[in-house]
Tab-separated table of C-alpha atoms and ligand atoms in Angstrom:
chain	number	residue	atom	x	y	z
P	1	MET	CA	25.174	37.839	43.522
P	2	HIS	CA	21.617	38.086	42.313
P	3	ILE	CA	19.684	36.243	39.883
P	4	ALA	CA	16.620	37.743	37.976
P	5	GLN	CA	15.316	38.499	34.589
P	6	GLY	CA	16.106	41.167	32.297
P	7	ARG	CA	14.933	42.324	28.931
P	8	VAL	CA	16.885	43.692	25.801
P	9	ASP	CA	15.442	47.040	25.231
P	10	GLU	CA	17.284	48.327	22.236
P	11	THR	CA	20.455	47.238	20.193
P	12	TYR	CA	22.868	49.233	18.219
P	13	ILE	CA	25.036	48.144	15.168
P	14	ASN	CA	27.872	50.662	15.664
P	15	GLY	CA	29.663	52.002	18.620
P	16	TRP	CA	30.928	51.052	21.783
P	17	ARG	CA	27.327	50.200	23.390
P	18	ALA	CA	25.923	47.194	22.109
P	19	ALA	CA	22.462	47.193	23.470
P	20	ARG	CA	20.433	48.717	26.455
P	21	ILE	CA	19.332	46.031	29.195
P	22	ASP	CA	16.469	46.789	31.517
P	23	CYS	CA	16.744	44.768	34.608
P	24	PRO	CA	16.692	45.404	38.480
P	25	SER	CA	19.168	47.673	39.788
P	26	ALA	CA	21.032	45.070	41.951
P	27	LEU	CA	22.212	43.357	38.738
P	28	ILE	CA	23.939	46.290	37.443
P	29	PRO	CA	27.619	45.320	37.053
P	30	ALA	CA	30.228	48.109	38.100
P	31	PRO	CA	32.832	48.869	35.398
P	32	GLY	CA	34.859	45.603	34.596
P	33	GLN	CA	32.347	43.375	36.384
P	34	TYR	CA	30.010	41.119	34.380
P	35	LEU	CA	26.785	39.268	34.518
P	36	LEU	CA	26.292	35.717	32.953
P	37	ALA	CA	23.313	36.218	30.688
P	38	GLN	CA	21.298	33.435	28.639
P	39	ALA	CA	18.208	34.362	26.641
P	40	LEU	CA	15.148	32.466	27.795
P	41	ASN	CA	14.287	31.379	24.301
P	42	GLN	CA	17.787	29.540	23.946
P	43	ALA	CA	17.762	28.117	27.436
P	44	ASN	CA	19.477	24.961	25.775
P	45	ALA	CA	22.479	26.976	24.853
P	46	PRO	CA	25.109	25.412	26.946
P	47	ILE	CA	27.206	28.386	27.995
P	48	PRO	CA	25.673	31.685	29.250
P	49	ALA	CA	27.405	34.911	27.630
P	50	PRO	CA	29.088	37.512	29.700
P	51	VAL	CA	27.623	40.840	29.621
P	52	TYR	CA	29.707	44.174	30.719
P	53	LEU	CA	28.844	47.453	31.281
P	54	ALA	CA	29.393	50.196	29.064
P	55	ALA	CA	27.304	52.891	30.766
P	56	SER	CA	24.413	53.369	33.203
P	57	SER	CA	20.915	53.898	31.667
P	58	PRO	CA	17.608	54.797	33.620
P	59	LYS	CA	16.247	51.401	33.810
P	60	GLY	CA	19.391	49.150	33.806
P	61	PHE	CA	22.459	49.655	31.892
P	62	TYR	CA	24.175	49.760	28.384
P	63	ALA	CA	25.970	46.522	27.483
P	64	ALA	CA	29.384	46.636	25.978
P	65	ASN	CA	30.354	44.969	22.658
P	66	PRO	CA	30.715	42.067	21.942
P	67	TYR	CA	27.174	40.865	22.271
P	68	PRO	CA	25.417	37.593	21.061
P	69	VAL	CA	23.916	38.548	17.691
P	70	ALA	CA	20.841	36.358	18.437
P	71	TRP	CA	19.763	38.722	21.290
P	72	HIS	CA	17.162	41.356	19.832
P	73	PRO	CA	15.019	43.920	21.382
P	74	GLY	CA	12.453	42.281	23.257
P	75	THR	CA	14.683	39.235	24.183
P	76	THR	CA	14.132	38.159	27.885
P	77	LEU	CA	17.467	37.115	29.512
P	78	ALA	CA	18.231	35.159	32.514
P	79	LEU	CA	20.668	37.066	34.506
P	80	LYS	CA	23.262	36.213	37.353
P	81	GLY	CA	25.625	38.707	38.908
P	82	PRO	CA	27.474	40.794	39.267
P	83	LEU	CA	30.422	38.718	39.148
P	84	GLY	CA	34.017	39.124	39.434
P	85	HIS	CA	36.286	42.221	40.484
P	86	GLY	CA	35.851	45.322	38.309
P	87	PHE	CA	37.892	48.515	38.214
P	88	SER	CA	38.546	50.533	41.573
P	89	MET	CA	39.615	53.866	40.430
P	90	PRO	CA	40.895	55.922	43.504
P	91	PRO	CA	38.560	59.042	44.129
P	92	ALA	CA	41.481	61.081	44.248
P	93	ALA	CA	42.565	60.325	40.700
P	94	ARG	CA	42.437	63.593	38.443
P	95	LYS	CA	44.659	62.436	35.238
P	96	VAL	CA	43.180	59.118	34.156
P	97	LEU	CA	44.348	57.156	31.118
P	98	LEU	CA	41.804	54.572	29.469
P	99	ALA	CA	43.150	52.362	26.826
P	100	SER	CA	41.959	49.152	25.068
P	101	TRP	CA	43.619	46.767	22.803
P	102	SER	CA	40.451	44.771	22.460
P	103	GLN	CA	37.373	44.572	20.586
P	104	SER	CA	35.210	45.922	23.467
P	105	PRO	CA	36.436	49.323	24.160
P	106	GLY	CA	33.218	49.954	26.290
P	107	ARG	CA	34.373	47.879	29.093
P	108	VAL	CA	36.992	50.731	29.840
P	109	LEU	CA	34.997	53.639	28.634
P	110	ALA	CA	32.455	52.465	31.359
P	111	LEU	CA	34.670	54.513	33.743
P	112	LEU	CA	33.953	57.842	31.754
P	113	GLU	CA	31.011	58.332	34.125
P	114	ALA	CA	32.931	58.231	37.365
P	115	CYS	CA	35.915	60.222	35.758
P	116	ARG	CA	33.116	62.936	35.237
P	117	ARG	CA	31.886	62.537	38.680
P	118	GLN	CA	35.428	63.165	40.296
P	119	LYS	CA	36.328	65.810	37.556
P	120	ALA	CA	39.328	63.910	36.158
P	121	GLU	CA	41.024	64.862	32.946
P	122	ILE	CA	40.764	61.782	30.498
P	123	VAL	CA	42.901	60.546	27.743
P	124	TRP	CA	41.710	57.695	25.470
P	125	ILE	CA	44.180	55.516	23.559
P	126	SER	CA	42.997	52.944	21.251
P	127	ALA	CA	44.444	51.101	17.940
P	128	THR	CA	40.862	51.372	16.611
P	129	PRO	CA	39.035	54.695	16.077
P	130	LEU	CA	35.742	55.287	17.691
P	131	GLU	CA	32.863	57.372	17.323
P	132	GLN	CA	30.779	58.673	20.058
P	133	ILE	CA	33.675	59.589	22.348
P	134	PRO	CA	32.552	62.697	24.370
P	135	LEU	CA	34.635	65.972	23.155
P	136	SER	CA	36.083	66.329	26.551
P	137	VAL	CA	38.138	63.236	26.228
P	138	GLU	CA	41.618	63.603	24.518
P	139	ILE	CA	42.042	61.019	22.005
P	140	LEU	CA	45.698	59.697	21.386
P	141	PRO	CA	47.194	57.302	19.300
P	142	PRO	CA	48.829	54.282	20.613
P	143	ALA	CA	52.386	55.688	20.021
P	144	ALA	CA	51.537	58.292	22.627
P	145	LEU	CA	51.332	55.568	25.413
P	146	PRO	CA	54.568	56.296	27.172
P	147	GLN	CA	53.918	60.029	27.400
P	148	ALA	CA	50.084	59.273	28.732
P	149	ALA	CA	51.649	56.876	31.126
P	150	GLN	CA	53.964	59.670	32.574
P	151	TRP	CA	51.097	62.051	32.615
P	152	ALA	CA	48.353	59.793	34.403
P	153	ASP	CA	47.785	59.177	37.915
P	154	TYR	CA	45.602	56.252	37.098
P	155	ALA	CA	45.060	53.966	34.170
P	156	ALA	CA	42.632	51.271	33.085
P	157	LEU	CA	43.699	48.944	30.324
P	158	ASP	CA	41.898	46.223	28.668
P	159	ILE	CA	43.967	43.724	26.906
P	160	PRO	CA	42.882	40.214	25.643
P	161	HIS	CA	44.636	37.657	27.726
P	162	SER	CA	45.959	35.939	24.464
P	163	GLN	CA	47.656	39.301	23.476
P	164	LEU	CA	49.689	39.808	26.621
P	165	GLY	CA	52.977	38.260	25.390
P	166	GLN	CA	53.107	40.453	22.079
P	167	THR	CA	51.707	43.556	24.218
P	168	PHE	CA	54.221	43.344	26.857
P	169	THR	CA	57.274	43.078	24.413
P	170	ASN	CA	55.993	45.851	22.407
P	171	PRO	CA	58.877	48.737	22.724
P	172	LEU	CA	55.985	51.375	23.465
P	173	TRP	CA	54.818	49.206	26.173
P	174	LEU	CA	58.301	48.828	27.565
P	175	ASP	CA	58.847	52.587	27.613
P	176	ALA	CA	55.320	53.032	29.459
P	177	GLN	CA	55.747	50.278	32.045
P	178	PRO	CA	57.830	52.028	34.530
P	179	PHE	CA	55.300	54.778	34.650
P	180	LEU	CA	52.563	52.440	35.168
P	181	ALA	CA	53.841	50.985	38.138
P	182	GLY	CA	51.585	51.355	41.204
P	183	TYR	CA	48.493	52.718	39.609
P	184	ALA	CA	47.476	50.658	36.499
P	185	GLN	CA	44.770	48.164	36.420
P	186	ILE	CA	44.214	45.844	33.755
P	187	PHE	CA	41.173	44.105	32.304
P	188	LEU	CA	42.026	40.641	31.145
P	189	GLU	CA	39.713	39.217	28.678
P	190	THR	CA	39.127	35.366	28.889
P	191	PRO	CA	36.258	32.995	28.655
P	192	VAL	CA	34.270	33.330	31.982
P	193	SER	CA	32.030	30.351	31.390
P	194	CYS	CA	31.039	28.958	34.731
P	195	GLY	CA	31.709	32.532	36.559
P	196	GLY	CA	33.738	30.464	39.164
P	197	ILE	CA	30.862	28.219	40.114
P	198	ALA	CA	32.163	25.130	38.662
P	199	GLU	CA	35.877	25.955	38.994
P	200	CYS	CA	36.327	24.692	35.330
P	201	GLY	CA	39.756	26.729	35.130
P	202	VAL	CA	39.162	27.980	31.478
P	203	CYS	CA	39.834	31.486	32.611
P	204	ALA	CA	43.174	30.805	34.503
P	205	VAL	CA	45.740	33.588	34.107
P	206	ARG	CA	49.577	33.323	35.159
P	207	ALA	CA	50.030	35.942	37.697
P	208	GLN	CA	53.284	36.900	39.650
P	209	GLN	CA	51.956	34.861	42.627
P	210	GLY	CA	50.672	31.789	40.773
P	211	LEU	CA	47.598	30.851	38.802
P	212	ARG	CA	44.556	33.216	39.349
P	213	LEU	CA	40.923	32.739	37.885
P	214	ALA	CA	40.079	35.725	36.040
P	215	CYS	CA	36.308	34.987	36.432
P	216	LYS	CA	36.480	35.747	40.178
P	217	ASP	CA	40.097	36.990	41.024
P	218	GLY	CA	39.415	39.416	38.040
P	219	PRO	CA	38.646	39.930	35.278
P	220	VAL	CA	40.492	43.215	36.448
P	221	PHE	CA	43.854	42.967	38.118
P	222	ASN	CA	46.472	45.512	39.493
P	223	LEU	CA	49.019	45.282	36.705
P	224	SER	CA	51.578	44.652	39.248
P	225	GLU	CA	49.916	41.440	39.947
P	226	ILE	CA	50.464	40.195	36.306
P	227	VAL	CA	53.629	41.644	35.363
P	228	ASN	CA	56.692	42.382	37.079
P	229	VAL	CA	56.819	46.261	36.713
P	230	PRO	CA	59.978	47.818	37.338
P	231	ARG	CA	59.827	50.654	39.974
R	1	FES	S1	35.139	30.551	34.173
R	1	FES	FE1	35.150	28.530	35.291
R	1	FES	S2	36.799	28.754	36.847
R	1	FES	FE2	36.560	30.687	35.831
């Protein structure tokens, strides 16, 4: 883990990239990992904000939405990280399903660059229409989840922890689940207030083997750790 200062270089109102942050390369999180960040002019703010990768940039990285509204171009940030376990897409994956049910599709779309490097075909599923998706990405509606799950050889999913119950009982999900066995990874959105340092437990998630801390055991888990996926 590294601690250093960064600077908000630019912010964006729309799209899945919220801001461009300049920082030392050692701090750049991998897809699914996070930094804990605090604006220096808000040093009294009690809780640092998590910042996730959306894409790389020459001097740092693009941060995914959501993003603290008080941060503007020029804001200096105290940064700590990278923290947690991110996505680990197999180098052999050639058919990649990316899907997000969260307000932060950039956390999963951060894998686009790795997909491009290994020449993988990409399918994107989201309930919310998005602009600025590369033309090479096939965009499908949520109803296509079972077919896409059958086609893919790797899937990166982003589901808020609070929505797991309703997602896992959705008929579309139940149809897709047998195919997702063995290859899907899931980003579980929880608060990550202390980053595991104070063991506050606010990020606890129920897994097959008991409680896990999303801040340091995740936030990305193998799907089979979280649900009993039929094989
Ligand atoms: S955020 Fe405190 S233990 Fe995970």
